[in-house]
Coordinates of C-alpha atoms and ligand atoms in Angstrom, one line a residue:
M886 CA 9.8 16.2 -9.5
S887 CA 13.3 16.5 -11.7
E888 CA 14.5 15.5 -15.3
S889 CA 17.5 13.8 -15.3
E890 CA 20.2 15.2 -17.6
S891 CA 22.3 12.5 -19.2
D892 CA 25.3 14.5 -20.6
G893 CA 28.1 12.1 -20.0
A894 CA 29.0 8.8 -21.6
E895 CA 29.5 7.6 -17.9
F896 CA 25.9 8.2 -17.0
D897 CA 24.3 7.0 -20.2
E898 CA 26.1 3.2 -19.3
Q899 CA 24.2 3.2 -15.9
P900 CA 20.8 1.5 -15.8
A901 CA 17.8 3.5 -14.4
A902 CA 16.8 2.8 -10.9
L903 CA 13.0 2.3 -10.1
G904 CA 11.0 1.4 -7.1
V905 CA 7.6 -0.4 -7.7
K906 CA 5.0 -1.3 -5.5
V907 CA 2.1 -3.6 -6.9
G908 CA -0.7 -3.2 -4.3
S909 CA -4.2 -4.9 -4.2
T910 CA -5.7 -1.6 -4.7
R911 CA -3.0 0.7 -6.4
T912 CA 0.2 0.4 -8.1
V913 CA 3.1 2.9 -7.4
V914 CA 6.3 3.5 -9.2
S915 CA 8.9 6.1 -8.1
A916 CA 11.4 6.9 -11.0
G917 CA 13.9 9.0 -12.0
D918 CA 16.4 10.8 -9.2
A919 CA 15.8 9.0 -6.2
N920 CA 16.2 12.0 -4.0
D921 CA 13.7 13.8 -5.8
P922 CA 11.5 11.3 -7.3
N923 CA 8.9 11.4 -10.0
V924 CA 6.1 9.0 -8.7
V925 CA 3.1 7.6 -10.6
R926 CA 0.2 6.1 -8.7
T927 CA -2.5 4.1 -10.6
L928 CA -5.3 1.6 -9.8
T929 CA -4.2 -1.8 -10.3
C930 CA -7.0 -3.0 -12.8
L931 CA -7.5 -3.6 -16.2
A932 CA -10.0 -3.9 -18.7
T933 CA -10.1 -4.9 -22.5
Y934 CA -12.2 -4.0 -25.2
E935 CA -12.7 -4.5 -29.0
D936 CA -11.6 -1.7 -31.6
A937 CA -14.8 -1.2 -33.4
L938 CA -13.0 -0.8 -36.8
T939 CA -10.5 -3.6 -36.7
G940 CA -11.9 -5.9 -34.1
E941 CA -8.6 -5.9 -32.4
E942 CA -8.2 -6.4 -28.6
H943 CA -7.1 -3.3 -26.9
V944 CA -6.4 -2.8 -22.9
L945 CA -6.9 0.0 -21.0
Y946 CA -5.7 0.1 -17.0
G947 CA -6.0 2.1 -14.2
E948 CA -8.4 4.8 -13.6
E949 CA -9.3 5.0 -17.3
A950 CA -10.4 1.3 -17.1
A951 CA -12.2 1.9 -14.0
T952 CA -14.2 4.8 -15.1
E953 CA -15.1 3.8 -18.4
Y954 CA -15.6 -0.1 -18.1
P955 CA -17.1 -0.2 -14.7
D956 CA -19.0 -3.2 -15.8
R957 CA -15.9 -5.3 -16.5
V958 CA -12.8 -4.1 -14.8
R959 CA -10.9 -6.6 -13.3
Y960 CA -8.8 -5.8 -9.9
M961 CA -6.5 -8.8 -10.4
L962 CA -5.0 -8.4 -7.0
R963 CA -7.9 -8.1 -5.0
S964 CA -6.9 -10.2 -2.4
G965 CA -3.1 -9.0 -2.3
L966 CA -2.0 -11.9 -4.3
P967 CA -2.6 -13.4 -7.6
E968 CA -4.8 -16.3 -7.1
D969 CA -4.9 -18.1 -10.2
E970 CA -3.0 -18.4 -13.6
E971 CA -5.8 -16.3 -15.0
T972 CA -5.2 -13.4 -12.6
T973 CA -1.5 -13.7 -13.1
D974 CA -1.5 -13.4 -16.6
L975 CA -3.8 -10.4 -16.3
A976 CA -1.1 -8.7 -13.8
K977 CA 1.3 -9.2 -16.3
T978 CA -0.6 -7.5 -19.1
F979 CA -1.4 -4.7 -16.6
L980 CA 2.5 -4.5 -15.7
E981 CA 3.3 -4.2 -19.5
E982 CA 1.0 -1.7 -20.1
F983 CA 1.6 0.7 -17.4
A984 CA 5.3 0.5 -18.2
R985 CA 4.6 1.2 -21.7
S986 CA 2.6 4.1 -21.3
N987 CA 4.5 5.5 -18.4
G988 CA 7.9 4.9 -20.5
L989 CA 9.5 2.8 -18.0
P990 CA 12.9 2.0 -19.0
E991 CA 14.0 -1.7 -19.7
D992 CA 17.4 -1.1 -19.0
S993 CA 16.9 -0.7 -15.2
V994 CA 17.6 -1.7 -11.8
V995 CA 14.3 -2.6 -10.1
V996 CA 13.4 -3.0 -6.4
Y997 CA 9.9 -4.3 -5.8
A998 CA 8.0 -3.6 -2.7
I999 CA 6.2 -7.1 -1.8
P1000 CA 3.8 -8.0 0.9
T1001 CA 4.8 -10.4 3.7
I1002 CA 2.1 -12.9 3.6
D1003 CA 2.0 -16.5 4.6
N1004 CA 1.0 -17.8 1.0
D1005 CA 3.8 -19.3 -0.7
V1006 CA 1.8 -19.9 -4.1
G1007 CA 0.7 -16.4 -4.2
L1008 CA 4.2 -15.0 -3.5
E1009 CA 5.8 -17.3 -6.2
R1010 CA 2.9 -16.0 -8.8
L1011 CA 4.0 -12.6 -7.8
S1012 CA 7.5 -13.3 -8.4
E1013 CA 6.8 -15.2 -11.8
I1014 CA 5.0 -11.5 -12.8
I1015 CA 8.2 -9.6 -11.8
E1016 CA 10.4 -12.0 -13.5
D1017 CA 8.9 -11.8 -16.5
G1018 CA 8.0 -8.2 -16.3
P1019 CA 9.0 -5.6 -18.9
I1020 CA 11.6 -3.7 -16.7
G1021 CA 14.6 -4.6 -14.7
E1022 CA 16.8 -6.1 -17.4
R1023 CA 19.5 -5.7 -15.4
L1024 CA 18.5 -6.6 -11.9
V1025 CA 15.2 -7.6 -10.3
R1026 CA 14.9 -7.6 -6.6
S1027 CA 12.3 -7.6 -3.9
Y1028 CA 12.3 -6.4 -0.3
P1029 CA 9.3 -6.4 2.3
E1030 CA 6.7 -3.7 1.4
S1031 CA 7.4 -2.8 5.4
L1032 CA 10.9 -2.1 5.1
C1033 CA 10.7 -0.4 1.8
G1034 CA 7.9 2.0 3.5
A1035 CA 10.4 2.6 6.4
V1036 CA 12.9 3.8 4.5
P1037 CA 11.7 7.3 4.1
A1038 CA 10.1 7.4 7.4
L1039 CA 13.6 6.9 9.1
G1040 CA 15.8 9.4 7.4
D1041 CA 17.2 10.6 4.0
G1042 CA 19.3 7.5 3.2
L1043 CA 19.0 4.0 3.8
E1044 CA 18.9 4.2 7.8
A1045 CA 16.1 1.6 8.0
I1046 CA 18.5 -1.0 6.9
E1047 CA 20.7 -0.4 9.5
E1048 CA 18.6 0.0 12.4
T1049 CA 16.7 -2.4 14.5
F1050 CA 12.8 -1.4 14.7
V1051 CA 9.3 -2.6 14.9
A1052 CA 7.0 -2.2 11.6
V1053 CA 3.5 -2.2 11.2
N1054 CA 2.0 -2.3 7.7
M1055 CA -1.4 -0.9 7.4
G1056 CA -2.7 -2.1 3.9
S1057 CA -6.0 -2.8 2.2
T1058 CA -6.1 -6.7 2.6
N1059 CA -3.5 -7.4 5.5
L1060 CA -2.3 -6.1 8.6
E1061 CA 1.4 -6.9 8.9
A1062 CA 4.0 -6.6 11.6
C1063 CA 7.6 -7.8 12.3
A1064 CA 10.9 -6.3 13.7
Y1065 CA 13.8 -5.6 11.4
R1066 CA 17.6 -5.6 12.3
R1067 CA 19.8 -4.5 9.7
G1068 CA 17.2 -5.3 7.1
E1069 CA 16.6 -8.7 8.3
Q1070 CA 13.1 -9.7 9.1
L1071 CA 12.1 -11.3 12.4
A1072 CA 8.9 -12.9 13.9
P1073 CA 7.0 -11.6 10.6
F1074 CA 3.2 -11.7 11.3
S1075 CA 0.3 -10.9 9.3
T1076 CA -3.5 -11.2 9.5
G1077 CA -6.2 -10.7 6.9
A1078 CA -8.8 -9.8 9.7
I1079 CA -7.8 -6.1 10.1
T1080 CA -7.7 -4.2 7.0
G1081 CA -8.6 -1.3 5.1
T1082 CA -10.9 -3.2 3.3
E1083 CA -12.7 -4.1 6.3
V1084 CA -12.9 -0.7 7.3
D1085 CA -14.8 0.3 4.0
R1086 CA -17.4 -2.4 4.7
R1087 CA -18.0 -1.1 8.0
I1088 CA -18.5 2.3 6.8
A1089 CA -20.8 1.0 4.3
N1090 CA -22.9 -0.7 6.8
Y1091 CA -22.6 2.2 9.4
V1092 CA -23.9 4.7 6.6
E1093 CA -26.9 2.4 6.2
E1094 CA -27.5 2.4 10.2
E1095 CA -26.8 6.1 10.3
T1096 CA -29.4 7.1 7.7
Q1097 CA -31.9 4.5 8.6
G1098 CA -31.5 2.5 5.9
R1099 CA -32.0 5.2 3.3
V1100 CA -28.5 5.1 2.0
N1101 CA -26.6 2.1 0.5
I1102 CA -23.1 3.2 -0.7
D1103 CA -20.6 0.6 -2.5
L1104 CA -17.4 -0.2 -1.3
T1105 CA -15.7 2.1 -3.7
T1106 CA -17.5 5.0 -2.2
A1107 CA -16.9 4.0 1.4
R1108 CA -13.3 3.9 0.3
E1109 CA -13.6 7.3 -0.9
Y1110 CA -15.2 8.7 2.2
K1111 CA -12.5 7.1 4.4
E1112 CA -9.6 8.5 2.1
E1113 CA -10.9 12.0 1.9
H1114 CA -12.7 12.5 5.5
A1115 CA -11.2 10.2 8.1
D1116 CA -9.2 12.4 10.2
F1117 CA -8.5 11.8 14.2
L1118 CA -7.3 15.6 14.3
D1119 CA -9.9 17.7 12.9
Y1120 CA -12.9 15.4 11.5
E1121 CA -15.7 17.4 9.8
P1122 CA -19.1 15.6 9.3
F1123 CA -20.0 15.8 5.5
S1124 CA -22.9 15.7 3.3
D1125 CA -23.8 13.6 0.0
I1126 CA -26.6 13.4 -2.2
I1127 CA -28.2 10.3 -3.4
Q1128 CA -30.7 9.5 -6.3
Q1129 CA -33.6 7.9 -5.0
P1130 CA -35.1 4.7 -6.8
G1131 CA -38.4 6.5 -7.3
G1132 CA -37.1 10.0 -8.7
G1133 CA -35.6 12.8 -6.9
T1134 CA -32.5 13.2 -4.6
Y1135 CA -31.8 12.6 -0.9
E1136 CA -29.4 14.6 0.9
F1137 CA -27.6 13.1 4.0
T1138 CA -25.0 14.2 6.4
I1139 CA -22.5 11.7 7.8
E1140 CA -21.5 12.3 11.6
E1141 CA -20.3 9.2 13.1
S1142 CA -20.0 6.2 10.4
V1143 CA -16.3 7.1 9.3
M1144 CA -14.7 7.8 12.5
D1145 CA -16.1 5.0 14.3
A1146 CA -15.1 2.5 11.7
V1147 CA -11.6 4.0 11.6
D1148 CA -11.6 4.2 15.6
E1149 CA -12.5 0.5 15.7
Y1150 CA -9.7 -0.4 13.0
V1151 CA -6.9 1.5 15.2
D1152 CA -8.2 -0.5 18.3
D1153 CA -8.1 -3.9 16.7
A1154 CA -4.6 -3.2 14.9
V1155 CA -3.2 -2.2 18.6
D1156 CA -4.7 -5.1 20.2
E1157 CA -3.2 -7.5 17.6
V1158 CA 0.2 -5.9 17.5
A1159 CA 0.4 -5.6 21.3
N1160 CA -1.2 -8.9 22.2
V1161 CA -0.4 -11.1 19.2
F1162 CA 2.7 -10.0 17.6
M1163 CA 4.9 -8.4 20.4
P1164 CA 4.2 -11.3 22.9
E1165 CA 5.7 -13.8 19.7
L1166 CA 8.7 -11.1 19.1
A1167 CA 9.6 -11.0 23.0
N1168 CA 9.2 -14.8 23.4
D1169 CA 11.5 -15.3 20.3
Y1170 CA 14.0 -12.4 20.3
M1171 CA 13.7 -10.9 24.0
K1172 CA 17.0 -8.9 23.3
I1173 CA 16.2 -7.6 20.0
Y1174 CA 12.3 -6.8 21.3
Q1175 CA 13.5 -4.6 23.7
Q1176 CA 16.3 -2.5 21.5
A1177 CA 13.3 -2.2 18.9
L1178 CA 10.9 -0.8 21.2
D1179 CA 13.5 2.2 22.1
N1180 CA 13.3 3.3 18.5
P1181 CA 9.8 4.2 17.0
V1182 CA 7.4 1.8 15.8
V1183 CA 7.2 2.4 12.1
L1184 CA 3.8 2.6 10.5
T1185 CA 3.5 2.1 6.7
G1186 CA 0.8 1.5 4.0
G1187 CA -2.2 3.3 3.0
M1188 CA -3.9 3.3 6.1
A1189 CA -1.3 5.3 8.1
C1190 CA -2.1 8.2 5.8
I1191 CA -5.3 9.0 8.0
P1192 CA -4.2 12.4 9.8
G1193 CA -3.7 11.9 13.4
V1194 CA -3.3 7.9 13.1
V1195 CA 0.2 7.9 14.3
D1196 CA -0.4 9.5 17.5
E1197 CA -3.5 7.4 18.2
F1198 CA -1.7 4.4 17.5
E1199 CA 1.2 5.6 19.7
Q1200 CA -1.3 6.3 22.6
R1201 CA -2.9 3.2 22.5
L1202 CA 0.0 0.9 21.9
S1203 CA 1.7 2.5 24.8
E1204 CA -1.4 1.7 27.2
E1205 CA -1.6 -1.5 25.9
L1206 CA 1.9 -2.3 26.5
E1207 CA 2.0 -0.5 29.6
R1208 CA 5.1 0.9 28.7
D1209 CA 5.9 4.3 26.5
V1210 CA 6.7 3.8 23.0
T1211 CA 6.5 6.3 20.2
A1212 CA 5.3 5.7 16.5
T1213 CA 6.3 7.4 13.3
T1214 CA 5.5 7.2 9.6
A1215 CA 6.9 8.6 6.4
D1216 CA 5.2 11.7 4.6
D1217 CA 2.6 10.2 2.5
P1218 CA 2.6 6.8 3.5
A1219 CA 0.8 5.5 0.4
T1220 CA 3.7 6.1 -1.7
A1221 CA 6.6 5.6 0.8
A1222 CA 7.1 1.9 -0.2
A1223 CA 7.7 2.8 -4.0
R1224 CA 10.0 5.6 -2.7
G1225 CA 11.9 3.5 -0.4
A1226 CA 12.3 0.6 -3.0
H1227 CA 13.9 3.3 -5.3
R1228 CA 16.4 4.5 -3.0
I1229 CA 17.5 1.1 -2.5
A1230 CA 17.4 0.5 -6.1
G1231 CA 19.5 3.7 -6.6
R1232 CA 21.8 2.4 -3.9
L1233 CA 22.3 -1.0 -5.6
V1234 CA 23.1 1.1 -8.8
E1235 CA 25.9 3.1 -7.1
L1236 CA 27.1 -0.2 -5.9
N1237 CA 27.3 -1.5 -9.3
E1238 CA 25.4 -4.7 -7.8
Y1239 CA 24.0 -5.2 -11.1
Ligands
LIG1928 N1 -5.5 9.1 2.2 C1 -5.8 8.1 2.8 N2 -6.5 7.8 4.0 C2 -7.1 7.0 4.3 N3 -6.9 5.8 3.8 C3 -6.0 5.5 2.6 C4 -5.6 6.9 2.2 N4 -4.8 6.3 1.1 C5 -4.9 5.0 1.1 N5 -5.8 4.5 1.9 C6 -6.2 3.0 2.5 O1 -5.1 2.4 2.5 C7 -5.2 1.1 1.8 C8 -4.3 0.7 1.0 O2 -3.1 0.9 1.4 P1 -1.8 0.1 0.7 O3 -1.6 0.8 -0.7 O4 -0.6 0.1 1.6 O5 -2.3 -1.6 0.5 P2 -1.8 -2.6 -0.3 O6 -0.6 -2.8 -0.4 O7 -2.5 -2.6 -1.7 O8 -2.5 -3.8 0.2 P3 -2.1 -5.0 0.9 O9 -0.7 -5.0 1.3 O10 -2.7 -5.1 2.3 O11 -2.6 -6.1 -0.1 C9 -6.8 0.9 1.3 O12 -7.5 0.5 2.4 C10 -7.0 2.5 1.3 O13 -8.1 2.9 1.0
LIG1929 MG1 0.7 -4.0 1.1

């Protein structure tokens, strides 16, 4: 976490480089020195309230909005992309507030990590948000999220943009897979059926079953259980306490629910990658398929944070494909796309591409 010193006129003239990922659950910005960045992560949500004195409308975003106004907080990218004009406007306001309160420089070259979803209207709305956004006065570019997320996974520079490999992005609303050849995306595939959000839903259902119907948790709690406890290497059953409707508290322990749900997720993801995506890639680009699988499959996205998930994925994918493949991920996959985007932005500044 560094503070950059600008002690020469030469440096002052260069715009700042920023990497941004606006995700359905969280927004991540990587700023400062791309080799030792300042990373800020916040919930992608917004709430407004009226000033008690002046009647003016004020805006809150992120954790503050979620905790103080749970009754009317809006997650405007719930499904991954803005769905209509209203959520597009909310997302613009969110980005403005976020940029302002984090002091993100207008005079900047910004790379956005964006999803690969087959939804042209949604993607157009997203690029409208980006284009109208408060940062990136010099240049705004977007690159696929899984390419950005692969950048910190494959080296200290931009090796990901020179190589041929398969990336699998494990997000909250989509599972995406594609091959990259020098940054070019081949055979892009995505499905909304295998997702982090679906895992949260299953955890909620399984918790109800495991507690014989006594405990109903909401999806936020289910997500928190997953993020705090899911672990393929070293899972520890954990306890929680609920307030009972009639009064009193009820303490329960979760042995199976979380790991059952993430275990099924990995099976489903491997099945989809091995039996739907890979055959398409092999069919369209046989040589690339062979070359790509000589390199590690890069897992990106927040679900790749689960300890041990990479080895599980690697083993199960090898079994399914009946050949040895390896898998890898960045340290802290949840922020990797923003950090990778930041590195790309830094390179664009160096190359004077603005
Ligand atoms: N430490 C963690 N352990 C387990 N799961 C995590 C962790 N951190 C994030 N996740 C999960 O990863 C998902 C978010 O991933 P990511 O940030 O890549 O999604 P997104 O880009 O917002 O979604 P999408 O691209 O699918 O629209 C959520 O389901 C979240 O709960
Ligand atoms: Mg994503």
